[in-house]
Amino acid sequence: MNIHEYQAKALLRSYGAPVSNGHVVTRAEEAKTIAGEIDGPLWVVKAQIHAGGRGKGHFVEPEAGEKGGVRLAKSIGEAAEEAKKMLGRTLVTHQTGPVGKQVGRVYIENGSGIARELYLAMLIDRQSSRIAFVCSTEGGMDIEEVAAKTPDRILSFTIDPVTGYQPYHGRRIAFALGLEGKQIKQCSTLIGQLYKLFLDKDCEMIEINPLVVTDAGDLKCLDAKMAFDSNALYRHDDILALRDETEEDPKELAASKYDLNYIALDGEIGCMVNGAGLAMATMDIIKLYGAEPANFLDVGGGATREKVTEAFKIITSDPNVKGILVNIFGGIMRCDVIAEGVVAAVKEVGLKVPLVVRLEGTNVEKGKAILNGSGLDVIAADDLSDAAEKIVKAVKG
Ligand code: GDP
Ligand code: MN
């Protein structure tokens, strides 16, 4: 789960990490009052969306003005005006895709004078199963670009979970970042705070880009992105409360409410499958026959008719879906339950695209009988490759 920059900064602040003072604005009429609570002489007005690259992004609506999603203002009035221009408008960045994201919250912060922009991040290194730090002198840029062009400017190392954070880790980063004097101690303290936060809250990723050296020579976290392990949220009510559902794919959100393992993808063939392995194989074989899956969906072993109905409705609600492939190997899952779910969903929302069904296993004859008796226009398939071939043919002609 991701959170907004202003929420991440509040967390950082609560661990003692250096961040500017700021307040979030959600309603245009509050912009002036809220801007007035922040000290000048410089204000930064920042669109809050779960995507990076806001500074270099652009708004779809001309009313938002020419500038991107991070704007500097020299007065309270100007800060309030910039906030109003961004609220409710659509920001496009290289991470949002061409459709962009609607800005429902704007953060107004006390602006910093910047001497240097640096990069600092933490994540889980899958190879070693440890927490890793990544830092670079090239802040404010995409780390992917730095890694491609000047990999020697990135330092990365992992922390041994037995010893945990040690001050020398912080000093190692400080020297790699070219910090000096009091900044070295500040860096070491910050790294310790980040490590504690990461562990305490079951983070997946923390990215501070940029971490800056201010005009006064102090370290400050100017931007903050945080992601949390969804499987650990049950023990972090405070983090779960930060969830912004408007930032999530509505289909994935609906799926999570019904406990379905669903991930939206860009292709044209919707898939309903039981078992993660079979779901992956189904996606692979769709690709093999020259089309792209519109989603990953594992309805699970113990799915009820209601759950199957919801899953089918989520698939049909996707306008990219030009055909649906139901691929079920009934073990614990019974084929008749799947068939009932599909029929119930189609009765509710209709079916405007071709549907190929491959059923095998427990109660397969019962399942087929339900589909045949429903009057639905179902294309039956015998096995996995037959099913993939038929749905791709039905969609692509
Ligand atoms: P992003 O574009 O979504 O990554 O948003 P950031 O928060 O990283 O801001 C983008 C850029 O805006 C930064 O790299 C800075 O150059 C600039 N910026 C952000 N906050 C301040 C500030 O307080 N003062 C100044 N002078 N520039 C800022
Ligand atoms: Mn940034």
Short mmCIF file of N, CA, C and O in Angstrom, two decimals, residues 154-274:
data_model
loop_
_atom_site.label_atom_id
_atom_site.label_comp_id
_atom_site.label_asym_id
_atom_site.label_seq_id
_atom_site.Cartn_x
_atom_site.Cartn_y
_atom_site.Cartn_z
N ILE A 154 26.13 5.37 -7.65
CA ILE A 154 25.17 4.79 -6.71
C ILE A 154 25.89 3.87 -5.74
O ILE A 154 26.69 3.03 -6.15
N LEU A 155 25.60 4.04 -4.45
CA LEU A 155 26.10 3.11 -3.44
C LEU A 155 24.90 2.35 -2.89
O LEU A 155 23.87 2.95 -2.59
N SER A 156 25.04 1.03 -2.80
CA SER A 156 23.97 0.22 -2.26
C SER A 156 24.56 -0.88 -1.38
O SER A 156 25.56 -1.49 -1.75
N PHE A 157 23.97 -1.09 -0.22
CA PHE A 157 24.41 -2.20 0.63
C PHE A 157 23.25 -2.64 1.51
O PHE A 157 22.27 -1.91 1.68
N THR A 158 23.35 -3.84 2.05
CA THR A 158 22.27 -4.37 2.88
C THR A 158 22.69 -4.37 4.35
O THR A 158 23.87 -4.30 4.67
N ILE A 159 21.69 -4.45 5.22
CA ILE A 159 21.92 -4.45 6.67
C ILE A 159 21.72 -5.87 7.21
O ILE A 159 20.68 -6.49 6.95
N ASP A 160 22.68 -6.34 7.97
CA ASP A 160 22.54 -7.64 8.61
C ASP A 160 21.47 -7.54 9.70
O ASP A 160 21.59 -6.73 10.62
N PRO A 161 20.40 -8.33 9.60
CA PRO A 161 19.31 -8.20 10.58
C PRO A 161 19.74 -8.54 12.01
O PRO A 161 19.10 -8.11 12.96
N VAL A 162 20.82 -9.28 12.15
CA VAL A 162 21.27 -9.65 13.50
C VAL A 162 21.86 -8.43 14.22
O VAL A 162 21.55 -8.17 15.37
N THR A 163 22.67 -7.67 13.51
CA THR A 163 23.27 -6.48 14.15
C THR A 163 22.36 -5.27 14.01
O THR A 163 22.43 -4.35 14.83
N GLY A 164 21.52 -5.25 12.98
CA GLY A 164 20.66 -4.10 12.75
C GLY A 164 21.48 -2.89 12.32
O GLY A 164 22.62 -3.02 11.89
N TYR A 165 20.89 -1.72 12.47
CA TYR A 165 21.57 -0.49 12.07
C TYR A 165 22.73 -0.18 13.01
O TYR A 165 22.58 -0.27 14.23
N GLN A 166 23.86 0.19 12.42
CA GLN A 166 25.03 0.62 13.20
C GLN A 166 25.47 1.98 12.67
O GLN A 166 25.36 2.23 11.46
N PRO A 167 25.97 2.85 13.55
CA PRO A 167 26.34 4.20 13.10
C PRO A 167 27.29 4.21 11.89
O PRO A 167 27.23 5.14 11.07
N TYR A 168 28.12 3.19 11.75
CA TYR A 168 29.04 3.21 10.59
C TYR A 168 28.29 3.10 9.27
O TYR A 168 28.74 3.58 8.24
N HIS A 169 27.08 2.49 9.29
CA HIS A 169 26.24 2.46 8.07
C HIS A 169 25.94 3.89 7.64
O HIS A 169 26.02 4.23 6.46
N GLY A 170 25.56 4.70 8.64
CA GLY A 170 25.22 6.10 8.36
C GLY A 170 26.43 6.87 7.84
O GLY A 170 26.31 7.65 6.89
N ARG A 171 27.58 6.61 8.46
CA ARG A 171 28.79 7.33 8.02
C ARG A 171 29.19 6.91 6.61
O ARG A 171 29.62 7.72 5.79
N ARG A 172 28.98 5.64 6.31
CA ARG A 172 29.32 5.15 4.97
C ARG A 172 28.50 5.90 3.91
O ARG A 172 29.01 6.30 2.86
N ILE A 173 27.20 6.08 4.23
CA ILE A 173 26.33 6.83 3.30
C ILE A 173 26.77 8.28 3.24
O ILE A 173 26.86 8.88 2.16
N ALA A 174 27.05 8.87 4.41
CA ALA A 174 27.47 10.28 4.46
C ALA A 174 28.67 10.53 3.57
O ALA A 174 28.71 11.50 2.79
N PHE A 175 29.67 9.62 3.63
CA PHE A 175 30.87 9.83 2.83
C PHE A 175 30.56 9.64 1.35
O PHE A 175 31.06 10.38 0.51
N ALA A 176 29.73 8.65 1.03
CA ALA A 176 29.36 8.43 -0.38
C ALA A 176 28.63 9.65 -0.95
O ALA A 176 28.73 9.94 -2.14
N LEU A 177 27.89 10.35 -0.09
CA LEU A 177 27.13 11.52 -0.55
C LEU A 177 27.98 12.79 -0.50
O LEU A 177 27.49 13.88 -0.83
N GLY A 178 29.22 12.68 -0.06
CA GLY A 178 30.09 13.85 -0.01
C GLY A 178 29.69 14.84 1.07
O GLY A 178 29.88 16.04 0.92
N LEU A 179 29.11 14.34 2.16
CA LEU A 179 28.69 15.24 3.24
C LEU A 179 29.89 15.59 4.11
O LEU A 179 30.88 14.85 4.16
N GLU A 180 29.80 16.71 4.79
CA GLU A 180 30.91 17.14 5.64
C GLU A 180 30.40 17.80 6.92
O GLU A 180 29.25 18.19 7.01
N GLY A 181 31.32 17.90 7.91
CA GLY A 181 31.02 18.59 9.16
C GLY A 181 29.81 18.01 9.86
O GLY A 181 29.66 16.78 9.97
N LYS A 182 28.91 18.88 10.31
CA LYS A 182 27.75 18.45 11.09
C LYS A 182 26.80 17.54 10.28
O LYS A 182 26.02 16.78 10.85
N GLN A 183 26.89 17.64 8.94
CA GLN A 183 26.00 16.83 8.10
C GLN A 183 26.25 15.33 8.30
O GLN A 183 25.33 14.52 8.13
N ILE A 184 27.48 14.97 8.64
CA ILE A 184 27.81 13.55 8.81
C ILE A 184 27.03 12.96 9.98
O ILE A 184 26.41 11.91 9.87
N LYS A 185 26.99 13.69 11.08
CA LYS A 185 26.22 13.25 12.25
C LYS A 185 24.73 13.25 11.92
O LYS A 185 23.99 12.32 12.28
N GLN A 186 24.28 14.30 11.23
CA GLN A 186 22.85 14.38 10.85
C GLN A 186 22.47 13.18 9.99
O GLN A 186 21.39 12.60 10.15
N CYS A 187 23.35 12.81 9.07
CA CYS A 187 23.07 11.70 8.16
C CYS A 187 22.99 10.39 8.95
O CYS A 187 22.05 9.61 8.77
N SER A 188 23.94 10.20 9.83
CA SER A 188 23.97 8.97 10.62
C SER A 188 22.71 8.85 11.48
O SER A 188 22.12 7.77 11.59
N THR A 189 22.28 9.96 12.06
CA THR A 189 21.05 9.97 12.86
C THR A 189 19.84 9.65 11.98
O THR A 189 18.99 8.82 12.34
N LEU A 190 19.77 10.30 10.82
CA LEU A 190 18.65 10.09 9.90
C LEU A 190 18.55 8.63 9.45
O LEU A 190 17.46 8.04 9.45
N ILE A 191 19.69 8.04 9.12
CA ILE A 191 19.69 6.65 8.65
C ILE A 191 19.15 5.73 9.76
O ILE A 191 18.37 4.81 9.51
N GLY A 192 19.54 6.00 11.00
CA GLY A 192 19.04 5.22 12.14
C GLY A 192 17.54 5.37 12.31
O GLY A 192 16.82 4.39 12.56
N GLN A 193 17.04 6.60 12.15
CA GLN A 193 15.60 6.85 12.27
C GLN A 193 14.83 6.13 11.17
O GLN A 193 13.77 5.52 11.41
N LEU A 194 15.36 6.20 9.96
CA LEU A 194 14.69 5.54 8.82
C LEU A 194 14.65 4.03 9.02
O LEU A 194 13.64 3.38 8.73
N TYR A 195 15.74 3.48 9.51
CA TYR A 195 15.79 2.03 9.71
C TYR A 195 14.75 1.59 10.73
O TYR A 195 14.03 0.61 10.53
N LYS A 196 14.62 2.39 11.81
CA LYS A 196 13.63 2.05 12.84
C LYS A 196 12.20 2.14 12.29
O LYS A 196 11.39 1.25 12.49
N LEU A 197 11.95 3.21 11.55
CA LEU A 197 10.63 3.40 10.94
C LEU A 197 10.30 2.24 9.99
O LEU A 197 9.19 1.69 10.01
N PHE A 198 11.27 1.88 9.18
CA PHE A 198 11.08 0.82 8.19
C PHE A 198 10.68 -0.49 8.87
O PHE A 198 9.74 -1.17 8.45
N LEU A 199 11.40 -0.82 9.95
CA LEU A 199 11.12 -2.05 10.69
C LEU A 199 9.80 -1.97 11.44
O LEU A 199 8.95 -2.87 11.36
N ASP A 200 9.61 -0.88 12.19
CA ASP A 200 8.41 -0.71 13.03
C ASP A 200 7.13 -0.86 12.21
O ASP A 200 6.16 -1.46 12.65
N LYS A 201 7.12 -0.25 11.02
CA LYS A 201 5.88 -0.14 10.25
C LYS A 201 5.79 -1.15 9.11
O LYS A 201 4.91 -1.04 8.25
N ASP A 202 6.69 -2.10 9.06
CA ASP A 202 6.69 -3.09 7.97
C ASP A 202 6.64 -2.43 6.60
O ASP A 202 5.75 -2.71 5.78
N CYS A 203 7.59 -1.54 6.38
CA CYS A 203 7.66 -0.86 5.08
C CYS A 203 8.15 -1.82 4.00
O CYS A 203 8.84 -2.81 4.29
N GLU A 204 7.81 -1.47 2.76
CA GLU A 204 8.38 -2.17 1.62
C GLU A 204 9.44 -1.28 0.97
O GLU A 204 10.40 -1.75 0.38
N MET A 205 9.20 0.03 1.06
CA MET A 205 10.09 0.96 0.37
C MET A 205 9.93 2.35 0.99
O MET A 205 8.83 2.76 1.33
N ILE A 206 11.07 3.02 1.16
CA ILE A 206 11.05 4.44 1.50
C ILE A 206 12.00 5.11 0.52
O ILE A 206 13.13 4.66 0.35
N GLU A 207 11.54 6.15 -0.15
CA GLU A 207 12.41 6.85 -1.09
C GLU A 207 12.38 8.35 -0.79
O GLU A 207 11.30 8.95 -0.78
N ILE A 208 13.55 8.89 -0.51
CA ILE A 208 13.68 10.33 -0.26
C ILE A 208 14.43 10.91 -1.46
O ILE A 208 15.66 10.80 -1.54
N ASN A 209 13.71 11.49 -2.37
CA ASN A 209 14.33 12.01 -3.60
C ASN A 209 13.68 13.34 -4.00
O ASN A 209 12.61 13.33 -4.57
N PRO A 210 14.30 14.44 -3.65
CA PRO A 210 15.66 14.53 -3.12
C PRO A 210 15.72 14.64 -1.59
O PRO A 210 14.82 15.15 -0.97
N LEU A 211 16.87 14.13 -1.08
CA LEU A 211 17.34 14.51 0.24
C LEU A 211 18.23 15.71 -0.05
O LEU A 211 19.07 15.63 -0.93
N VAL A 212 18.02 16.82 0.62
CA VAL A 212 18.82 18.00 0.25
C VAL A 212 19.73 18.47 1.37
O VAL A 212 19.50 18.19 2.55
N VAL A 213 20.79 19.17 0.95
CA VAL A 213 21.57 20.00 1.86
C VAL A 213 21.02 21.40 1.64
O VAL A 213 20.98 21.89 0.51
N THR A 214 20.50 22.00 2.72
CA THR A 214 19.90 23.33 2.58
C THR A 214 20.99 24.40 2.49
O THR A 214 22.17 24.13 2.73
N ASP A 215 20.56 25.62 2.20
CA ASP A 215 21.49 26.76 2.17
C ASP A 215 22.25 26.89 3.48
O ASP A 215 23.40 27.30 3.51
N ALA A 216 21.55 26.54 4.58
CA ALA A 216 22.17 26.65 5.90
C ALA A 216 23.08 25.45 6.20
O ALA A 216 23.69 25.38 7.27
N GLY A 217 23.18 24.51 5.25
CA GLY A 217 24.10 23.37 5.42
C GLY A 217 23.51 22.21 6.20
O GLY A 217 24.25 21.36 6.68
N ASP A 218 22.17 22.15 6.32
CA ASP A 218 21.54 21.04 7.05
C ASP A 218 20.87 20.06 6.09
O ASP A 218 20.40 20.45 5.02
N LEU A 219 20.78 18.82 6.54
CA LEU A 219 20.08 17.81 5.74
C LEU A 219 18.57 17.97 5.92
O LEU A 219 18.09 18.26 7.01
N LYS A 220 17.82 17.74 4.84
CA LYS A 220 16.35 17.78 4.95
C LYS A 220 15.73 16.83 3.92
O LYS A 220 16.23 16.71 2.79
N CYS A 221 14.65 16.15 4.33
CA CYS A 221 13.93 15.26 3.41
C CYS A 221 12.91 16.11 2.65
O CYS A 221 11.90 16.52 3.21
N LEU A 222 13.18 16.37 1.37
CA LEU A 222 12.32 17.29 0.61
C LEU A 222 11.16 16.58 -0.06
O LEU A 222 10.14 17.19 -0.37
N ASP A 223 11.34 15.31 -0.34
CA ASP A 223 10.26 14.52 -0.93
C ASP A 223 10.26 13.18 -0.20
O ASP A 223 11.29 12.78 0.35
N ALA A 224 9.13 12.49 -0.17
CA ALA A 224 9.09 11.20 0.52
C ALA A 224 8.02 10.31 -0.09
O ALA A 224 6.87 10.71 -0.23
N LYS A 225 8.46 9.12 -0.49
CA LYS A 225 7.51 8.11 -0.96
C LYS A 225 7.65 6.90 -0.05
O LYS A 225 8.77 6.49 0.26
N MET A 226 6.51 6.33 0.35
CA MET A 226 6.56 5.15 1.21
C MET A 226 5.56 4.12 0.75
O MET A 226 4.44 4.46 0.39
N ALA A 227 5.99 2.86 0.78
CA ALA A 227 5.08 1.76 0.49
C ALA A 227 5.18 0.75 1.63
O ALA A 227 6.25 0.56 2.20
N PHE A 228 4.06 0.13 1.95
CA PHE A 228 3.99 -0.79 3.08
C PHE A 228 3.58 -2.18 2.60
O PHE A 228 2.82 -2.32 1.64
N ASP A 229 4.06 -3.18 3.32
CA ASP A 229 3.72 -4.56 3.02
C ASP A 229 2.23 -4.79 3.34
O ASP A 229 1.82 -4.73 4.50
N SER A 230 1.45 -5.05 2.31
CA SER A 230 -0.01 -5.21 2.49
C SER A 230 -0.33 -6.36 3.44
O SER A 230 -1.33 -6.31 4.16
N ASN A 231 0.51 -7.39 3.43
CA ASN A 231 0.24 -8.55 4.29
C ASN A 231 0.48 -8.25 5.76
O ASN A 231 0.13 -9.07 6.62
N ALA A 232 1.09 -7.12 6.07
CA ALA A 232 1.37 -6.77 7.46
C ALA A 232 0.43 -5.68 7.97
O ALA A 232 0.50 -5.30 9.14
N LEU A 233 -0.46 -5.21 7.11
CA LEU A 233 -1.31 -4.08 7.51
C LEU A 233 -2.25 -4.42 8.66
O LEU A 233 -2.69 -3.53 9.40
N TYR A 234 -2.54 -5.70 8.82
CA TYR A 234 -3.45 -6.10 9.90
C TYR A 234 -2.92 -5.68 11.26
O TYR A 234 -3.68 -5.54 12.21
N ARG A 235 -1.62 -5.46 11.37
CA ARG A 235 -1.08 -5.06 12.66
C ARG A 235 -0.65 -3.59 12.69
O ARG A 235 0.10 -3.17 13.56
N HIS A 236 -1.12 -2.81 11.70
CA HIS A 236 -0.79 -1.38 11.66
C HIS A 236 -2.04 -0.56 11.33
O HIS A 236 -2.16 -0.04 10.21
N ASP A 237 -2.93 -0.44 12.29
CA ASP A 237 -4.16 0.34 12.06
C ASP A 237 -3.85 1.78 11.68
O ASP A 237 -4.57 2.40 10.88
N ASP A 238 -2.77 2.33 12.27
CA ASP A 238 -2.41 3.73 11.99
C ASP A 238 -2.03 3.91 10.52
O ASP A 238 -2.35 4.93 9.90
N ILE A 239 -1.36 2.91 9.94
CA ILE A 239 -0.97 3.00 8.54
C ILE A 239 -2.18 2.76 7.63
O ILE A 239 -2.41 3.49 6.67
N LEU A 240 -2.97 1.77 7.99
CA LEU A 240 -4.16 1.45 7.19
C LEU A 240 -5.09 2.65 7.09
O LEU A 240 -5.74 2.88 6.07
N ALA A 241 -5.12 3.47 8.15
CA ALA A 241 -5.97 4.66 8.17
C ALA A 241 -5.51 5.70 7.14
O ALA A 241 -6.27 6.61 6.79
N LEU A 242 -4.29 5.55 6.63
CA LEU A 242 -3.76 6.52 5.66
C LEU A 242 -4.14 6.14 4.22
O LEU A 242 -3.84 6.86 3.28
N ARG A 243 -4.77 4.98 4.07
CA ARG A 243 -5.12 4.50 2.73
C ARG A 243 -6.03 5.50 2.02
O ARG A 243 -7.02 5.96 2.59
N ASP A 244 -5.67 5.83 0.78
CA ASP A 244 -6.52 6.72 -0.04
C ASP A 244 -7.07 5.89 -1.19
O ASP A 244 -6.40 5.64 -2.19
N GLU A 245 -8.32 5.46 -1.03
CA GLU A 245 -8.92 4.54 -2.01
C GLU A 245 -9.09 5.16 -3.39
O GLU A 245 -9.14 4.47 -4.38
N THR A 246 -9.16 6.51 -3.42
CA THR A 246 -9.33 7.16 -4.74
C THR A 246 -8.08 7.00 -5.60
O THR A 246 -8.11 7.22 -6.80
N GLU A 247 -6.96 6.63 -4.97
CA GLU A 247 -5.70 6.45 -5.72
C GLU A 247 -5.60 5.05 -6.33
O GLU A 247 -4.70 4.78 -7.10
N GLU A 248 -6.49 4.16 -5.91
CA GLU A 248 -6.34 2.78 -6.34
C GLU A 248 -7.22 2.47 -7.54
O GLU A 248 -8.24 3.10 -7.75
N ASP A 249 -6.79 1.49 -8.30
CA ASP A 249 -7.58 1.03 -9.44
C ASP A 249 -8.93 0.54 -8.89
O ASP A 249 -8.96 -0.34 -8.02
N PRO A 250 -10.06 1.11 -9.37
CA PRO A 250 -11.36 0.71 -8.80
C PRO A 250 -11.63 -0.78 -8.91
O PRO A 250 -12.30 -1.36 -8.05
N LYS A 251 -11.11 -1.41 -9.94
CA LYS A 251 -11.32 -2.85 -10.11
C LYS A 251 -10.54 -3.63 -9.04
O LYS A 251 -11.06 -4.57 -8.45
N GLU A 252 -9.31 -3.19 -8.79
CA GLU A 252 -8.50 -3.86 -7.76
C GLU A 252 -9.09 -3.63 -6.38
O GLU A 252 -9.05 -4.49 -5.50
N LEU A 253 -9.66 -2.43 -6.19
CA LEU A 253 -10.28 -2.10 -4.91
C LEU A 253 -11.49 -3.00 -4.65
O LEU A 253 -11.64 -3.59 -3.57
N ALA A 254 -12.34 -3.15 -5.68
CA ALA A 254 -13.51 -4.02 -5.56
C ALA A 254 -13.06 -5.46 -5.28
O ALA A 254 -13.63 -6.14 -4.42
N ALA A 255 -12.02 -5.88 -5.99
CA ALA A 255 -11.51 -7.25 -5.81
C ALA A 255 -11.02 -7.46 -4.38
O ALA A 255 -11.27 -8.51 -3.78
N SER A 256 -10.34 -6.45 -3.83
CA SER A 256 -9.79 -6.62 -2.48
C SER A 256 -10.91 -6.74 -1.45
O SER A 256 -10.77 -7.41 -0.44
N LYS A 257 -12.07 -6.09 -1.72
CA LYS A 257 -13.20 -6.18 -0.79
C LYS A 257 -13.78 -7.59 -0.77
O LYS A 257 -14.36 -8.01 0.22
N TYR A 258 -13.65 -8.30 -1.90
CA TYR A 258 -14.16 -9.68 -1.96
C TYR A 258 -13.04 -10.71 -1.81
O TYR A 258 -13.24 -11.89 -2.09
N ASP A 259 -11.85 -10.20 -1.40
CA ASP A 259 -10.74 -11.10 -1.13
C ASP A 259 -10.34 -11.92 -2.35
O ASP A 259 -10.01 -13.10 -2.25
N LEU A 260 -10.40 -11.28 -3.52
CA LEU A 260 -9.99 -11.94 -4.76
C LEU A 260 -8.57 -11.50 -5.09
O LEU A 260 -8.22 -10.34 -4.91
N ASN A 261 -7.76 -12.42 -5.58
CA ASN A 261 -6.41 -12.06 -6.00
C ASN A 261 -6.48 -11.55 -7.43
O ASN A 261 -6.45 -12.33 -8.38
N TYR A 262 -6.61 -10.23 -7.57
CA TYR A 262 -6.83 -9.62 -8.89
C TYR A 262 -5.81 -8.51 -9.12
O TYR A 262 -5.59 -7.67 -8.25
N ILE A 263 -5.20 -8.52 -10.30
CA ILE A 263 -4.33 -7.41 -10.70
C ILE A 263 -4.72 -7.00 -12.11
O ILE A 263 -4.77 -7.82 -13.02
N ALA A 264 -5.01 -5.71 -12.27
CA ALA A 264 -5.40 -5.18 -13.58
C ALA A 264 -4.17 -5.08 -14.48
O ALA A 264 -3.10 -4.67 -14.03
N LEU A 265 -4.33 -5.46 -15.75
CA LEU A 265 -3.24 -5.35 -16.73
C LEU A 265 -3.77 -4.63 -17.97
O LEU A 265 -4.94 -4.25 -18.01
N ASP A 266 -2.92 -4.46 -18.98
CA ASP A 266 -3.28 -3.61 -20.12
C ASP A 266 -3.92 -4.35 -21.29
O ASP A 266 -4.35 -3.71 -22.24
N GLY A 267 -3.97 -5.66 -21.26
CA GLY A 267 -4.39 -6.41 -22.44
C GLY A 267 -5.89 -6.43 -22.68
O GLY A 267 -6.65 -5.68 -22.07
N GLU A 268 -6.34 -7.32 -23.62
CA GLU A 268 -7.73 -7.31 -24.06
C GLU A 268 -8.51 -8.56 -23.66
O GLU A 268 -9.71 -8.63 -23.86
N ILE A 269 -7.81 -9.54 -23.08
CA ILE A 269 -8.51 -10.77 -22.71
C ILE A 269 -8.62 -10.91 -21.19
O ILE A 269 -7.62 -11.05 -20.49
N GLY A 270 -9.86 -10.85 -20.72
CA GLY A 270 -10.11 -11.01 -19.29
C GLY A 270 -10.02 -12.48 -18.91
O GLY A 270 -10.51 -13.34 -19.65
N CYS A 271 -9.38 -12.76 -17.77
CA CYS A 271 -9.21 -14.17 -17.38
C CYS A 271 -9.82 -14.41 -16.01
O CYS A 271 -9.64 -13.63 -15.10
N MET A 272 -10.56 -15.52 -15.90
CA MET A 272 -11.01 -15.96 -14.59
C MET A 272 -10.52 -17.39 -14.38
O MET A 272 -10.93 -18.30 -15.10
N VAL A 273 -9.65 -17.55 -13.41
CA VAL A 273 -8.94 -18.81 -13.24
C VAL A 273 -8.91 -19.15 -11.75
O VAL A 273 -9.02 -18.26 -10.90
N ASN A 274 -8.80 -20.44 -11.43
CA ASN A 274 -8.59 -20.79 -10.02
C ASN A 274 -7.19 -21.32 -9.83
O ASN A 274 -6.74 -22.21 -10.56
#
